Amino acid sequence: MTKVTMTVNGKTVAKEVRGNTLMTEFLRDELRLTGTHVGCDTSQCGACTIHVNGLNVKACTIFAAECDGAEVGTIEGQANADGSLNVIQQAFQDHHGLQCGFCTPGMVMAAASLLKDNPKPSEAEIRHYLEGNICRCTGYHNIVKAIMAASGQDVSVIAAE
Amino acid sequence: MYSFEIVRPTSLADAVAALGQDEAQALAGGQTLIPSLKQRLAQPSVLVSLTAIAEMQGVSAEGGVLTLGGGTTHGTVAREAAAHYPALAALASNIGDPAVRNRGTVGGSLANNDPAACYPAAALASGATIVTNSREIAMEDYFQGMFTTALEEGEIITAVRFPIPEKAAYIKFEQPASRFALVGVFVAKFADGVRVAVTGASEEGVFRWTEAEEALSGNFSATALDGLTVSADGLMSDIHGSSAYRAHLIGVLTKRAVAAAA
């Protein structure tokens, strides 16, 4: 067992973990933060996307021990301080950027990373950036539209309503 | 996964010492190793994480050589190498997806030597030097076949030095699900000649296409490659593409890389 200390959504947590504890397991089973979803567990689907020291990573492919000392952000930390949805989350709701919702936490976390680096991405840039996030309902049009809207851009140009 | 311990040294010396333990294995970005561990393809007793070692991080350019710390992620290379070696930065920016690029490292990729990985093509075409904790390894001696390199047990890639070419480009024909190269060709034009490295194609891993190098060294244009073909013997054949298809792709992609080289 290894002692790890990290900040998760602004709160410091310290736990003993096994060497092979993945961040998905640490967040979901130890901290009960079940918003980080496990879709494939093989690094393909992106439903488990979290932020580690400000960078998006797949929580199924990083060990908790590797996050010792890190600042970790999950979907549970994305809402505004008063509990209302943040700009990206609200845009997903407004533009129906989800169908079953399983991929949504990862999509929102990936979108946050994209908009941090590129505040006004083009539709092509959004689609390219989301290569590592799979929506099994294939609801991509509205996800792209939501991210365009969250970045304050005109969404009338996006193909499907 | 089997059970194992993880240690996370902050100095190279501590990492080398930790790797001296029985059944110890280095863990770089983990984007290949962790999936392998899940499939129980490896059973280390201890993983030695290299991500907390500051001396293995960073991008610097001096005297026509770009040096990447072995622990530098693809995402960092994509951002910080662009001003010095644009073709290499572009290669890094198309590996996997953004989340994978924030973890995967150049040292990890070159140590693994996946036959369809991108970095081996850049290293071979650039004539890079592999710097480890104990020595420097010339490119001619480094790659020794699929998933095999000159690295000894417990040896760590601390840095990779890439001579910066006058012109270069990497063109990857992506396997669309994995985004590994079905075939990838890196062309680098130096003052003393052209080097062409091919990944994704051979059962022996990355290789140089010497006939193309000779033709391009005399005339650096796509037309110089007219009539040149690659034999399908020894090329990979799988559900994604036959060996003959890969052989054809090598010719097409090399021409495209020459045309794109800047």
Coordinates of C-alpha atoms in Angstrom, one line a residue:
Chain A
M1 CA 0.0 0.0 0.0
T2 CA 1.1 3.5 -0.8
K3 CA -0.1 6.7 0.9
V4 CA -1.3 9.3 -1.6
T5 CA -2.3 12.9 -0.9
M6 CA -4.0 14.9 -3.6
T7 CA -6.5 17.7 -4.1
V8 CA -9.7 16.6 -5.7
N9 CA -12.1 19.4 -6.7
G10 CA -10.3 21.7 -4.3
K11 CA -10.5 19.4 -1.3
T12 CA -7.4 17.6 0.1
V13 CA -7.7 13.9 0.4
A14 CA -5.3 11.4 1.8
K15 CA -5.7 7.6 1.4
E16 CA -3.8 4.4 1.4
V17 CA -4.0 2.8 -2.1
R18 CA -2.7 -0.4 -3.7
G19 CA -0.1 0.0 -6.4
N20 CA -2.6 -1.1 -9.1
T21 CA -5.4 1.2 -8.1
L22 CA -6.5 3.2 -11.1
M23 CA -7.8 6.7 -10.8
T24 CA -11.2 5.5 -11.9
E25 CA -11.3 3.1 -9.0
F26 CA -9.9 5.7 -6.6
L27 CA -12.5 8.3 -7.5
R28 CA -15.5 6.0 -7.8
D29 CA -14.8 3.4 -5.0
E30 CA -12.8 5.3 -2.5
L31 CA -14.2 8.9 -2.8
R32 CA -17.6 7.9 -4.1
L33 CA -17.3 10.4 -7.0
T34 CA -19.2 8.3 -9.5
G35 CA -19.6 11.0 -12.1
T36 CA -16.3 9.8 -13.7
H37 CA -17.7 6.9 -15.8
V38 CA -16.0 3.8 -16.9
G39 CA -17.0 3.0 -20.5
C40 CA -14.4 0.8 -22.0
D41 CA -11.5 0.6 -19.4
T42 CA -9.2 0.4 -22.4
S43 CA -8.4 4.1 -22.9
Q44 CA -10.6 4.3 -26.0
C45 CA -13.8 6.0 -25.0
G46 CA -13.0 9.0 -22.8
A47 CA -16.0 8.7 -20.5
C48 CA -13.5 8.7 -17.6
T49 CA -11.8 12.0 -18.7
I50 CA -10.6 14.0 -15.7
H51 CA -8.1 16.9 -15.2
V52 CA -4.8 16.3 -13.5
N53 CA -2.8 19.4 -12.9
G54 CA -4.9 21.2 -15.4
L55 CA -4.5 18.6 -18.2
N56 CA -7.2 16.2 -19.4
V57 CA -6.3 12.5 -19.0
K58 CA -8.1 9.2 -19.0
A59 CA -8.6 8.1 -15.4
C60 CA -8.7 4.5 -16.5
T61 CA -5.1 4.7 -17.7
I62 CA -3.4 6.5 -14.8
F63 CA -2.7 5.0 -11.3
A64 CA -3.8 6.8 -8.2
A65 CA -0.2 6.6 -7.0
E66 CA 0.9 8.7 -10.0
C67 CA -1.5 11.5 -8.9
D68 CA 0.2 11.9 -5.5
G69 CA 0.5 15.7 -4.9
A70 CA -1.6 16.5 -8.0
E71 CA -4.6 18.8 -8.4
V72 CA -7.4 16.7 -9.7
G73 CA -10.6 17.9 -11.2
T74 CA -13.7 15.8 -11.9
I75 CA -17.1 16.4 -13.3
E76 CA -18.4 16.9 -9.7
G77 CA -16.2 20.0 -9.5
Q78 CA -17.4 21.6 -12.7
A79 CA -20.6 23.4 -11.5
N80 CA -20.5 27.0 -10.3
A81 CA -19.9 27.7 -6.6
D82 CA -23.7 28.3 -6.1
G83 CA -24.5 24.8 -7.6
S84 CA -25.7 26.1 -10.9
L85 CA -24.4 24.5 -14.1
N86 CA -21.3 26.1 -15.6
V87 CA -21.2 27.5 -19.1
I88 CA -20.3 24.2 -20.8
Q89 CA -22.8 22.1 -18.8
Q90 CA -25.6 24.6 -19.4
A91 CA -24.8 24.6 -23.1
F92 CA -25.0 20.8 -23.2
Q93 CA -28.5 21.1 -21.6
D94 CA -29.6 23.9 -23.9
H95 CA -28.5 22.2 -27.1
H96 CA -29.4 18.6 -26.0
G97 CA -25.7 17.6 -26.2
L98 CA -26.5 14.2 -24.8
Q99 CA -28.7 11.2 -25.4
C100 CA -28.2 8.5 -22.8
G101 CA -25.7 10.7 -21.0
F102 CA -23.1 8.1 -20.3
C103 CA -20.3 9.9 -22.2
T104 CA -21.3 13.3 -21.0
P105 CA -19.0 13.7 -18.0
G106 CA -16.0 12.9 -20.3
M107 CA -17.3 15.2 -23.0
V108 CA -17.7 18.1 -20.6
M109 CA -14.2 17.6 -19.1
A110 CA -12.6 17.3 -22.6
A111 CA -14.6 20.4 -23.8
A112 CA -13.3 22.4 -20.8
S113 CA -9.7 21.5 -21.7
L114 CA -10.3 22.4 -25.3
L115 CA -11.8 25.8 -24.5
K116 CA -9.0 26.6 -22.0
D117 CA -6.4 26.2 -24.8
N118 CA -8.6 27.4 -27.7
P119 CA -11.4 29.7 -26.6
K120 CA -13.0 29.9 -30.0
P121 CA -12.5 26.6 -31.8
S122 CA -13.9 25.9 -35.2
E123 CA -16.3 23.0 -35.8
A124 CA -13.4 21.0 -37.3
E125 CA -11.1 21.7 -34.4
I126 CA -13.8 20.6 -31.9
R127 CA -14.4 17.3 -33.8
H128 CA -10.6 16.7 -34.0
Y129 CA -10.2 17.4 -30.3
L130 CA -13.0 14.9 -29.4
E131 CA -11.3 12.0 -31.2
G132 CA -10.7 10.4 -27.8
N133 CA -14.3 10.7 -26.6
I134 CA -16.8 8.3 -28.0
C135 CA -20.6 8.9 -27.8
R136 CA -22.1 5.5 -28.4
C137 CA -25.5 7.1 -29.1
T138 CA -23.6 8.9 -31.9
G139 CA -25.0 12.2 -30.7
Y140 CA -22.0 14.2 -31.9
H141 CA -23.8 17.0 -33.8
N142 CA -25.4 18.4 -30.7
I143 CA -22.2 17.9 -28.6
V144 CA -20.3 19.9 -31.1
K145 CA -23.0 22.5 -31.2
A146 CA -23.0 22.7 -27.4
I147 CA -19.3 23.3 -27.3
M148 CA -19.6 26.0 -30.0
A149 CA -22.3 27.6 -28.0
A150 CA -20.3 27.4 -24.8
S151 CA -17.5 29.3 -26.5
G152 CA -20.0 32.1 -27.4
Q153 CA -20.1 31.3 -31.1
D154 CA -22.9 31.1 -33.6
V155 CA -24.3 27.6 -33.7
S156 CA -26.6 28.0 -36.7
V157 CA -23.8 26.7 -39.0
I158 CA -23.7 23.3 -37.3
A159 CA -25.3 20.7 -39.6
A160 CA -28.1 19.0 -37.7
E161 CA -30.6 20.5 -35.4
Chain B
M1 CA -4.2 -6.6 -13.0
Y2 CA -1.8 -8.6 -10.9
S3 CA -0.8 -6.8 -7.8
F4 CA 2.4 -4.7 -7.6
E5 CA 3.8 -1.8 -5.8
I6 CA 4.5 1.6 -7.3
V7 CA 7.4 3.9 -6.4
R8 CA 7.8 7.4 -7.7
P9 CA 11.4 8.6 -7.4
T10 CA 12.2 12.2 -7.9
S11 CA 15.8 11.7 -9.1
L12 CA 17.3 9.6 -11.9
A13 CA 19.7 7.9 -9.5
D14 CA 16.8 6.8 -7.3
A15 CA 14.9 5.5 -10.3
V16 CA 18.0 3.5 -11.5
A17 CA 18.4 2.0 -8.0
A18 CA 14.7 1.1 -7.8
L19 CA 14.9 -0.6 -11.2
G20 CA 17.6 -2.8 -9.8
Q21 CA 15.0 -4.7 -7.8
D22 CA 13.7 -8.1 -9.0
E23 CA 10.9 -7.9 -11.6
A24 CA 11.0 -4.1 -11.5
Q25 CA 9.7 -2.3 -14.5
A26 CA 9.8 1.3 -15.6
L27 CA 6.5 3.2 -16.0
A28 CA 6.6 6.2 -18.3
G29 CA 3.2 7.7 -19.4
G30 CA 1.6 4.3 -19.1
Q31 CA -0.6 4.6 -22.2
T32 CA 0.7 1.3 -23.5
L33 CA 1.9 -0.4 -20.3
I34 CA -1.3 0.1 -18.3
P35 CA -3.5 -1.5 -20.9
S36 CA -0.9 -4.4 -21.1
L37 CA -1.0 -4.8 -17.3
K38 CA -4.8 -5.0 -17.5
Q39 CA -4.5 -7.8 -19.9
R40 CA -2.0 -9.5 -17.6
L41 CA 0.6 -9.4 -20.3
A42 CA 3.2 -8.3 -17.7
Q43 CA 3.7 -9.2 -14.1
P44 CA 6.1 -6.7 -12.5
S45 CA 6.6 -6.7 -8.7
V46 CA 7.2 -3.0 -8.7
L47 CA 6.6 -0.3 -11.1
V48 CA 9.0 2.6 -11.1
S49 CA 7.2 5.7 -12.2
L50 CA 9.4 8.1 -14.1
T51 CA 6.9 11.0 -14.2
A52 CA 8.3 12.8 -11.1
I53 CA 11.9 13.1 -12.3
A54 CA 12.4 16.8 -13.2
E55 CA 15.7 16.2 -15.0
M56 CA 14.0 14.0 -17.6
Q57 CA 11.5 16.8 -18.6
G58 CA 11.7 19.5 -21.2
V59 CA 12.4 20.7 -24.7
S60 CA 15.5 22.7 -25.7
A61 CA 17.2 23.5 -29.0
E62 CA 20.9 24.5 -29.4
G63 CA 23.4 24.3 -32.2
G64 CA 20.9 22.7 -34.7
V65 CA 19.9 19.9 -32.3
L66 CA 16.6 19.5 -30.5
T67 CA 16.8 17.7 -27.2
L68 CA 13.7 16.2 -25.6
G69 CA 13.8 14.9 -22.1
G70 CA 12.8 11.3 -22.1
G71 CA 9.8 12.0 -19.9
T72 CA 8.5 14.8 -22.1
T73 CA 4.9 14.2 -23.1
H74 CA 3.6 14.3 -26.7
G75 CA 1.5 17.3 -25.8
T76 CA 4.5 19.2 -24.6
V77 CA 6.5 18.3 -27.7
A78 CA 3.6 19.4 -29.9
R79 CA 3.5 22.8 -28.2
E80 CA 7.2 23.5 -27.4
A81 CA 9.0 21.9 -30.3
A82 CA 7.0 23.7 -33.0
A83 CA 9.3 26.6 -33.3
H84 CA 12.4 24.4 -33.7
Y85 CA 11.4 21.3 -35.5
P86 CA 7.8 21.7 -36.9
A87 CA 7.6 18.2 -38.5
L88 CA 8.4 16.6 -35.2
A89 CA 5.9 18.8 -33.3
A90 CA 3.3 17.9 -35.9
L91 CA 4.0 14.2 -35.5
A92 CA 3.6 14.5 -31.7
S93 CA 0.3 16.5 -32.1
N94 CA -1.3 13.6 -34.1
I95 CA -0.4 10.7 -31.7
G96 CA -3.5 9.1 -30.1
D97 CA -5.9 11.8 -28.8
P98 CA -5.4 14.8 -26.5
A99 CA -5.8 12.9 -23.3
V100 CA -3.3 10.3 -24.4
R101 CA -0.8 13.0 -25.5
N102 CA -1.0 14.5 -22.0
R103 CA 0.5 11.3 -20.6
G104 CA 2.4 9.4 -23.3
T105 CA 6.1 10.3 -23.5
V106 CA 8.8 10.3 -26.2
G107 CA 11.1 8.0 -24.1
G108 CA 8.3 5.6 -23.4
S109 CA 7.4 5.4 -27.1
L110 CA 11.0 4.8 -28.2
A111 CA 11.7 2.3 -25.4
N112 CA 8.6 0.3 -26.4
N113 CA 9.3 0.4 -30.1
D114 CA 5.8 -0.5 -31.2
P115 CA 6.1 -1.4 -35.0
A116 CA 3.3 1.1 -35.7
A117 CA 4.4 3.9 -33.4
C118 CA 5.2 7.4 -34.8
Y119 CA 8.3 8.4 -32.9
P120 CA 10.6 5.6 -34.1
A121 CA 10.1 7.0 -37.7
A122 CA 11.1 10.5 -36.5
A123 CA 14.1 9.2 -34.6
L124 CA 15.4 7.1 -37.4
A125 CA 14.9 9.7 -40.1
S126 CA 16.5 12.4 -38.0
G127 CA 19.5 10.2 -37.0
A128 CA 18.7 10.9 -33.4
T129 CA 20.9 9.9 -30.5
I130 CA 19.3 8.0 -27.5
V131 CA 20.7 9.2 -24.2
T132 CA 20.3 6.9 -21.3
N133 CA 21.4 6.9 -17.6
S134 CA 24.6 5.0 -18.6
R135 CA 25.5 5.8 -22.2
E136 CA 24.6 7.3 -25.6
I137 CA 23.2 5.0 -28.3
A138 CA 23.5 5.9 -32.0
M139 CA 20.3 5.4 -34.1
E140 CA 22.1 2.7 -36.3
D141 CA 22.4 0.5 -33.2
Y142 CA 19.2 1.3 -31.4
F143 CA 16.2 -0.4 -33.1
Q144 CA 16.6 -4.2 -33.2
G145 CA 13.2 -5.4 -34.4
M146 CA 9.6 -5.2 -33.3
F147 CA 9.3 -4.2 -29.6
T148 CA 13.1 -4.8 -29.3
T149 CA 15.8 -2.1 -28.7
A150 CA 19.4 -1.9 -27.6
L151 CA 18.3 -0.9 -24.1
E152 CA 19.5 -3.1 -21.3
E153 CA 17.4 -4.3 -18.4
G154 CA 16.7 -1.3 -16.2
E155 CA 18.2 1.2 -18.6
I156 CA 16.2 4.5 -18.8
I157 CA 16.0 6.9 -21.8
T158 CA 16.8 10.2 -20.1
A159 CA 16.8 12.3 -23.3
V160 CA 16.7 12.1 -27.1
R161 CA 18.7 14.4 -29.3
F162 CA 17.3 15.1 -32.8
P163 CA 19.5 16.8 -35.3
I164 CA 17.2 19.4 -37.0
P165 CA 16.9 18.8 -40.7
E166 CA 16.7 21.6 -43.4
K167 CA 13.3 20.2 -44.4
A168 CA 11.1 17.4 -43.1
A169 CA 7.6 16.0 -43.0
Y170 CA 5.8 13.0 -41.5
I171 CA 2.7 11.6 -43.2
K172 CA 0.7 9.0 -41.4
F173 CA -2.0 6.9 -42.9
E174 CA -4.0 6.3 -39.7
Q175 CA -5.6 3.2 -38.6
P176 CA -8.8 5.1 -37.7
A177 CA -9.7 3.4 -34.5
S178 CA -6.3 3.3 -32.8
R179 CA -4.7 6.2 -34.7
F180 CA -1.5 4.2 -34.8
A181 CA 0.1 4.3 -38.3
L182 CA -1.1 1.8 -40.8
V183 CA 1.9 3.2 -42.5
G184 CA 3.8 6.3 -41.6
V185 CA 6.7 7.9 -43.5
F186 CA 9.1 10.5 -42.1
V187 CA 11.3 12.3 -44.7
A188 CA 14.2 14.5 -43.5
K189 CA 16.5 16.4 -45.8
F190 CA 19.9 17.3 -44.3
A191 CA 22.7 19.2 -46.0
D192 CA 24.5 15.8 -46.6
G193 CA 21.6 13.8 -47.8
V194 CA 18.0 12.7 -47.3
R195 CA 16.8 10.0 -44.8
V196 CA 13.5 8.2 -45.2
A197 CA 12.1 6.1 -42.3
V198 CA 9.0 4.0 -42.5
T199 CA 6.9 2.8 -39.6
G200 CA 3.7 0.6 -39.4
A201 CA 4.8 -1.5 -42.3
S202 CA 7.6 -4.0 -41.5
E203 CA 7.5 -7.1 -39.4
E204 CA 10.9 -6.0 -38.2
G205 CA 9.6 -2.5 -37.0
V206 CA 10.8 0.8 -38.3
F207 CA 13.2 0.8 -41.3
R208 CA 15.0 3.1 -43.8
W209 CA 14.0 3.0 -47.4
T210 CA 17.5 3.4 -48.8
E211 CA 16.5 3.5 -52.5
A212 CA 14.3 6.4 -51.9
E213 CA 17.0 8.1 -49.9
E214 CA 19.4 7.8 -52.8
A215 CA 16.9 9.1 -55.3
L216 CA 15.9 12.0 -53.1
S217 CA 19.5 13.0 -52.2
G218 CA 20.1 13.7 -55.9
N219 CA 16.8 15.4 -56.5
F220 CA 14.5 16.3 -53.6
S221 CA 11.2 16.1 -55.4
A222 CA 8.3 13.7 -55.5
T223 CA 9.0 12.9 -59.1
A224 CA 12.4 11.5 -58.2
L225 CA 10.5 8.6 -56.7
D226 CA 8.7 7.7 -59.9
G227 CA 9.2 4.0 -60.7
L228 CA 10.5 3.1 -57.2
T229 CA 8.6 0.4 -55.4
V230 CA 8.9 -1.4 -52.1
S231 CA 8.7 -5.2 -52.0
A232 CA 5.9 -6.6 -49.9
D233 CA 8.1 -9.4 -48.6
G234 CA 8.5 -9.0 -44.8
L235 CA 5.7 -6.4 -44.5
M236 CA 2.9 -6.9 -42.1
S237 CA -0.4 -8.3 -43.3
D238 CA -3.5 -8.1 -41.1
I239 CA -7.2 -7.2 -41.2
H240 CA -6.4 -3.5 -41.7
G241 CA -4.2 -4.0 -44.7
S242 CA -2.3 -6.6 -46.7
S243 CA 1.4 -6.4 -47.2
A244 CA 0.9 -5.4 -50.8
Y245 CA -1.3 -2.6 -49.7
R246 CA 1.2 -1.4 -47.2
A247 CA 4.0 -1.6 -49.8
H248 CA 1.9 0.6 -52.1
L249 CA 1.2 3.1 -49.2
I250 CA 4.9 3.5 -48.6
G251 CA 5.5 4.8 -52.1
V252 CA 2.4 7.1 -52.0
L253 CA 3.1 8.5 -48.5
T254 CA 6.8 9.1 -49.2
K255 CA 5.8 11.2 -52.2
R256 CA 3.4 13.1 -50.1
A257 CA 6.0 13.7 -47.4
V258 CA 8.4 15.1 -49.9
A259 CA 5.8 17.4 -51.3
A260 CA 4.8 18.5 -47.8
A261 CA 8.4 18.9 -46.4
A262 CA 9.1 22.4 -45.3

